[in-house]
Tab-separated table of C-alpha atoms in Angstrom:
chain	number	residue	atom	x	y	z
A	263	MET	CA	42.411	-19.946	-5.026
A	264	LYS	CA	39.813	-21.542	-7.037
A	265	ASN	CA	36.067	-20.821	-6.237
A	266	LEU	CA	34.396	-23.953	-4.853
A	267	GLU	CA	31.394	-22.944	-6.821
A	268	THR	CA	33.442	-23.965	-9.936
A	269	ARG	CA	35.055	-27.368	-8.580
A	270	ARG	CA	34.736	-30.236	-11.088
A	271	SER	CA	35.641	-33.845	-10.924
A	272	ILE	CA	38.326	-34.679	-13.091
A	273	ARG	CA	38.850	-37.862	-14.737
A	274	LYS	CA	41.368	-37.352	-17.447
A	275	TYR	CA	44.901	-36.159	-16.577
A	276	ALA	CA	47.938	-34.662	-18.330
A	277	ASP	CA	51.007	-36.718	-19.053
A	278	ARG	CA	52.691	-34.700	-16.318
A	279	GLU	CA	53.998	-36.054	-12.910
A	280	VAL	CA	52.819	-34.752	-9.628
A	281	SER	CA	56.079	-34.414	-7.518
A	282	ASP	CA	56.697	-35.791	-4.115
A	283	GLU	CA	57.322	-32.358	-2.863
A	284	LEU	CA	54.179	-30.923	-3.898
A	285	LEU	CA	52.254	-33.868	-2.822
A	286	ASN	CA	53.775	-34.258	0.486
A	287	ASN	CA	53.441	-30.306	1.053
A	288	LEU	CA	49.592	-30.706	0.503
A	289	LEU	CA	49.278	-33.990	2.808
A	290	GLU	CA	51.141	-32.078	5.435
A	291	GLN	CA	49.147	-29.051	5.297
A	292	ALA	CA	45.902	-31.345	5.647
A	293	LEU	CA	47.325	-32.475	8.684
A	294	ARG	CA	45.676	-29.461	10.420
A	295	THR	CA	42.230	-30.979	9.879
A	296	GLN	CA	40.152	-31.461	12.755
A	297	THR	CA	40.531	-34.798	14.491
A	298	MET	CA	38.966	-36.669	17.356
A	299	GLY	CA	41.237	-36.228	20.571
A	300	ASN	CA	43.926	-34.996	18.378
A	301	LEU	CA	44.482	-38.884	17.546
A	302	GLN	CA	44.730	-38.326	13.710
A	303	LEU	CA	42.783	-41.815	12.897
A	304	TYR	CA	43.729	-42.101	9.470
A	305	SER	CA	46.455	-43.100	7.136
A	306	VAL	CA	46.940	-42.726	3.552
A	307	ILE	CA	48.579	-45.360	1.008
A	308	VAL	CA	50.131	-43.289	-1.986
A	309	THR	CA	50.124	-45.472	-5.256
A	310	ARG	CA	52.257	-44.591	-8.060
A	311	ASP	CA	53.433	-47.804	-9.369
A	312	LYS	CA	51.711	-48.749	-12.735
A	313	GLU	CA	51.393	-52.256	-11.747
A	314	LYS	CA	49.693	-51.670	-8.496
A	315	LYS	CA	47.141	-49.145	-10.014
A	316	HIS	CA	46.271	-51.951	-12.274
A	317	GLN	CA	45.982	-54.353	-9.330
A	318	LEU	CA	43.641	-51.588	-7.598
A	319	ALA	CA	41.572	-50.948	-10.666
A	320	PRO	CA	39.146	-53.916	-10.572
A	321	ALA	CA	38.040	-52.816	-7.160
A	322	HIS	CA	36.851	-49.675	-8.732
A	323	PHE	CA	35.025	-51.249	-11.545
A	324	ASN	CA	38.051	-50.469	-13.765
A	325	GLN	CA	37.230	-46.864	-14.150
A	326	PRO	CA	39.880	-45.450	-16.557
A	327	MET	CA	41.092	-42.683	-14.188
A	328	VAL	CA	42.536	-45.246	-11.667
A	329	THR	CA	45.245	-46.471	-14.328
A	330	GLY	CA	45.191	-43.095	-15.889
A	331	ALA	CA	45.967	-40.668	-13.011
A	332	PRO	CA	49.679	-40.053	-12.022
A	333	VAL	CA	48.576	-40.808	-8.357
A	334	VAL	CA	45.950	-42.718	-6.551
A	335	LEU	CA	45.508	-41.872	-2.879
A	336	THR	CA	43.620	-44.549	-0.589
A	337	PHE	CA	42.301	-42.932	2.574
A	338	CYS	CA	42.139	-45.339	5.502
A	339	ALA	CA	40.273	-45.351	8.880
A	340	ASP	CA	43.321	-46.335	10.901
A	341	PHE	CA	43.002	-47.394	14.629
A	342	ARG	CA	45.952	-49.643	14.331
A	343	ARG	CA	48.464	-46.891	15.048
A	344	THR	CA	46.765	-45.748	18.072
A	345	THR	CA	46.108	-49.224	19.231
A	346	GLN	CA	49.907	-50.033	18.836
A	347	TRP	CA	50.762	-46.860	20.638
A	348	ALA	CA	48.511	-47.647	23.755
A	349	ARG	CA	50.072	-51.219	24.103
A	350	CYS	CA	53.524	-49.796	23.889
A	351	ARG	CA	52.696	-47.522	26.643
A	352	LYS	CA	51.278	-49.809	29.239
A	353	ALA	CA	47.495	-48.831	28.139
A	354	ASP	CA	44.686	-51.226	27.156
A	355	PRO	CA	43.088	-50.261	23.901
A	356	GLY	CA	39.517	-50.894	23.306
A	357	TYR	CA	38.981	-49.822	19.741
A	358	ASP	CA	38.170	-52.943	17.947
A	359	ASN	CA	34.533	-52.076	17.517
A	360	PHE	CA	31.995	-50.206	15.195
A	361	LEU	CA	32.152	-47.178	17.143
A	362	SER	CA	35.794	-46.724	16.552
A	363	PHE	CA	35.400	-47.509	13.012
A	364	ILE	CA	32.961	-44.534	12.558
A	365	ASN	CA	35.316	-42.065	14.519
A	366	ALA	CA	38.236	-43.242	12.469
A	367	ALA	CA	36.289	-43.175	9.335
A	368	THR	CA	34.983	-39.301	10.015
A	369	ASP	CA	38.605	-38.634	10.781
A	370	ALA	CA	39.865	-39.882	7.444
A	371	LEU	CA	37.157	-38.483	5.287
A	372	LEU	CA	37.480	-35.003	6.730
A	373	TYR	CA	41.307	-35.429	6.219
A	374	ALA	CA	40.490	-36.245	2.619
A	375	GLN	CA	38.162	-33.305	2.131
A	376	THR	CA	40.927	-30.920	3.305
A	377	PHE	CA	43.187	-32.448	1.064
A	378	CYS	CA	41.078	-32.044	-1.722
A	379	CYS	CA	40.430	-28.299	-1.066
A	380	LEU	CA	44.373	-27.885	-0.979
A	381	ALA	CA	44.726	-29.793	-4.299
A	382	ASP	CA	42.120	-27.378	-5.889
A	383	GLU	CA	44.301	-24.291	-4.714
A	384	ALA	CA	47.366	-25.924	-6.142
A	385	GLY	CA	45.695	-26.344	-9.645
A	386	LEU	CA	45.500	-30.059	-9.369
A	387	GLY	CA	42.495	-32.277	-10.522
A	388	TYR	CA	41.149	-35.139	-8.823
A	389	CYS	CA	38.156	-37.488	-8.746
A	390	TYR	CA	36.673	-39.044	-5.718
A	391	LEU	CA	35.794	-42.704	-5.997
A	392	GLY	CA	32.865	-43.703	-3.910
A	393	THR	CA	33.649	-47.455	-5.090
A	394	THR	CA	36.287	-47.917	-2.154
A	395	VAL	CA	33.696	-49.424	0.104
A	396	TYR	CA	32.131	-51.498	-2.738
A	397	GLN	CA	34.906	-54.089	-2.725
A	398	PRO	CA	37.017	-53.351	0.257
A	399	MET	CA	38.820	-56.702	0.508
A	400	SER	CA	40.277	-56.577	-2.723
A	401	ILE	CA	41.972	-53.176	-1.713
A	402	ILE	CA	42.834	-54.480	1.655
A	403	GLU	CA	44.658	-57.325	-0.048
A	404	THR	CA	46.464	-55.314	-2.732
A	405	LEU	CA	47.745	-52.571	-0.109
A	406	ARG	CA	48.259	-55.217	2.580
A	407	LEU	CA	46.193	-53.412	5.178
A	408	PRO	CA	46.254	-54.960	8.476
A	409	GLN	CA	43.573	-55.323	11.266
A	410	LEU	CA	41.911	-51.997	12.368
A	411	VAL	CA	42.890	-50.192	8.993
A	412	MET	CA	39.933	-50.021	6.630
A	413	PRO	CA	39.887	-48.299	3.350
A	414	VAL	CA	37.054	-45.442	3.199
A	415	ALA	CA	37.963	-43.348	0.172
A	416	THR	CA	39.964	-43.078	-2.858
A	417	ILE	CA	41.183	-39.965	-4.856
A	418	THR	CA	42.846	-40.027	-8.310
A	419	LEU	CA	45.083	-37.058	-8.570
A	420	GLY	CA	46.873	-35.315	-11.534
A	421	TRP	CA	47.054	-32.157	-13.418
A	422	PRO	CA	43.596	-31.743	-15.417
A	423	ASP	CA	43.588	-32.608	-19.052
A	424	GLU	CA	39.840	-31.763	-19.450
A	425	CYS	CA	37.240	-28.995	-18.262
A	426	PRO	CA	33.888	-30.883	-17.845
A	427	ALA	CA	30.558	-29.197	-17.272
A	428	LEU	CA	29.519	-28.377	-13.676
A	429	SER	CA	27.403	-31.009	-12.120
A	430	ASP	CA	23.756	-29.831	-11.034
A	431	ARG	CA	23.349	-29.448	-7.204
A	432	LEU	CA	20.198	-29.024	-5.244
A	433	PRO	CA	19.451	-25.573	-3.850
A	434	LEU	CA	20.616	-24.768	-0.327
A	435	ASP	CA	16.845	-24.881	0.889
A	436	ALA	CA	16.762	-28.510	0.183
A	437	ILE	CA	19.241	-29.583	2.548
A	438	VAL	CA	19.249	-26.928	5.406
A	439	HIS	CA	16.931	-27.225	8.270
A	440	GLN	CA	16.309	-24.572	10.832
A	441	GLU	CA	16.183	-25.539	14.437
A	442	THR	CA	14.505	-28.989	13.597
A	443	TYR	CA	14.192	-31.459	10.613
A	444	ARG	CA	11.555	-30.491	8.398
A	445	ASP	CA	10.244	-33.605	6.476
A	446	TYR	CA	9.844	-33.490	2.787
A	447	THR	CA	6.220	-33.284	1.381
A	448	PRO	CA	5.440	-34.064	-2.195
A	449	GLU	CA	5.192	-30.251	-2.742
A	450	ARG	CA	8.676	-29.748	-1.453
A	451	ILE	CA	9.956	-32.737	-3.478
A	452	ASP	CA	8.579	-30.897	-6.588
A	453	GLN	CA	10.035	-27.677	-5.605
A	454	PHE	CA	13.436	-29.045	-5.071
A	455	TYR	CA	13.693	-31.727	-7.683
A	456	THR	CA	11.528	-30.522	-10.646
A	457	PRO	CA	14.550	-28.201	-12.014
A	458	LYS	CA	16.927	-30.888	-11.458
A	459	GLU	CA	14.726	-33.309	-13.703
A	460	GLN	CA	14.016	-30.626	-16.279
A	461	LEU	CA	17.798	-30.225	-17.144
A	462	PRO	CA	18.545	-31.508	-20.775
A	463	GLU	CA	21.263	-33.856	-19.696
A	464	ASN	CA	19.209	-35.489	-17.052
A	465	GLN	CA	16.099	-35.718	-19.486
A	466	GLU	CA	18.786	-37.512	-21.919
A	467	PHE	CA	20.028	-39.678	-18.899
A	468	VAL	CA	16.299	-40.796	-18.517
A	469	ARG	CA	15.951	-41.573	-22.308
A	470	ILE	CA	18.932	-43.510	-22.931
A	471	ASN	CA	18.222	-45.777	-19.679
A	472	GLN	CA	14.796	-46.285	-20.974
A	473	LYS	CA	13.119	-44.988	-17.801
A	474	GLU	CA	10.037	-42.720	-17.264
A	475	THR	CA	11.642	-40.639	-14.342
A	476	LEU	CA	15.243	-39.779	-13.171
A	477	ALA	CA	14.431	-41.457	-9.774
A	478	GLN	CA	13.918	-44.655	-11.607
A	479	VAL	CA	17.586	-44.580	-13.168
A	480	PHE	CA	19.079	-44.128	-9.681
A	481	THR	CA	16.865	-46.872	-7.939
A	482	ASP	CA	16.508	-49.428	-10.803
A	483	ILE	CA	20.167	-49.031	-12.567
A	484	ARG	CA	22.731	-47.127	-10.671
A	485	TYR	CA	22.173	-48.033	-7.046
A	486	THR	CA	19.698	-50.776	-6.766
A	487	ARG	CA	18.203	-52.441	-3.864
A	488	HIS	CA	19.928	-55.945	-4.683
A	489	ASP	CA	23.392	-54.210	-5.138
A	490	ASN	CA	23.116	-52.072	-1.869
A	491	GLU	CA	22.335	-55.104	0.015
A	492	ALA	CA	25.057	-57.286	-1.361
A	493	LEU	CA	27.532	-54.723	-1.099
A	494	SER	CA	26.424	-54.112	2.471
A	495	ALA	CA	27.173	-57.678	3.426
A	496	THR	CA	30.409	-57.523	1.481
A	497	LEU	CA	31.471	-54.180	3.762
A	498	LEU	CA	30.232	-55.833	6.987
A	499	ASP	CA	32.542	-58.823	6.146
A	500	ALA	CA	35.549	-56.659	5.584
A	501	LEU	CA	34.933	-54.821	8.752
A	502	ARG	CA	35.011	-58.224	10.576
A	503	HIS	CA	37.946	-59.174	8.914
A	504	GLN	CA	39.640	-56.170	9.814
A	505	GLY	CA	38.650	-56.538	13.495
A	506	PHE	CA	36.197	-53.747	13.758
A	507	LEU	CA	33.124	-55.991	14.048
A	508	ALA	CA	32.945	-59.345	16.434
């Protein structure tokens, strides 16, 4: 079993298939993931077809691992199956609302994380794509997702063809709060973020982006207010389209 402390995101994959047997075995093992009410409020779309991967790529800003990976997995919050079950069993479902989306999204993300841990153990490499919720309508149309099904995470999967450096992480003290939340004073921010900011790779990141601080790279270039607000509107529109918002 791999040590989680050495986990890496893999974006380059060997020219080697991931067998259906292996993939299905990992997906089946992941079914033991915790789930609300034992309802398993998720579905997974497996994409192997080259053309279909090319259709998905623009929604992920054409990141090369989408078309370069043997398999692309789209994890969806899915209340449609449960709703259809209820209707077929003389029950009145009430899952076309935001709370139900949150519950299903939590289920789907937990399942995705369990799958990633199992993929690690099997020696596979993968990359989590946060872009899934940026342009969801494109994914919805490409994968023909019906109402009450919403994409929330994408994993590119294959056999690793690289061994990138480990990404930096904040120390445990930065994220764990004992009993109640302890707010972040300027002194605590310095304590937790100065070592991160002093890493040579992050200093180079600041330089090439022509910024003064690492924080400015994130606020002014990577995750801007304008983009966040625009993508939030897009996400809300998609949730309405899929029936989770009135």
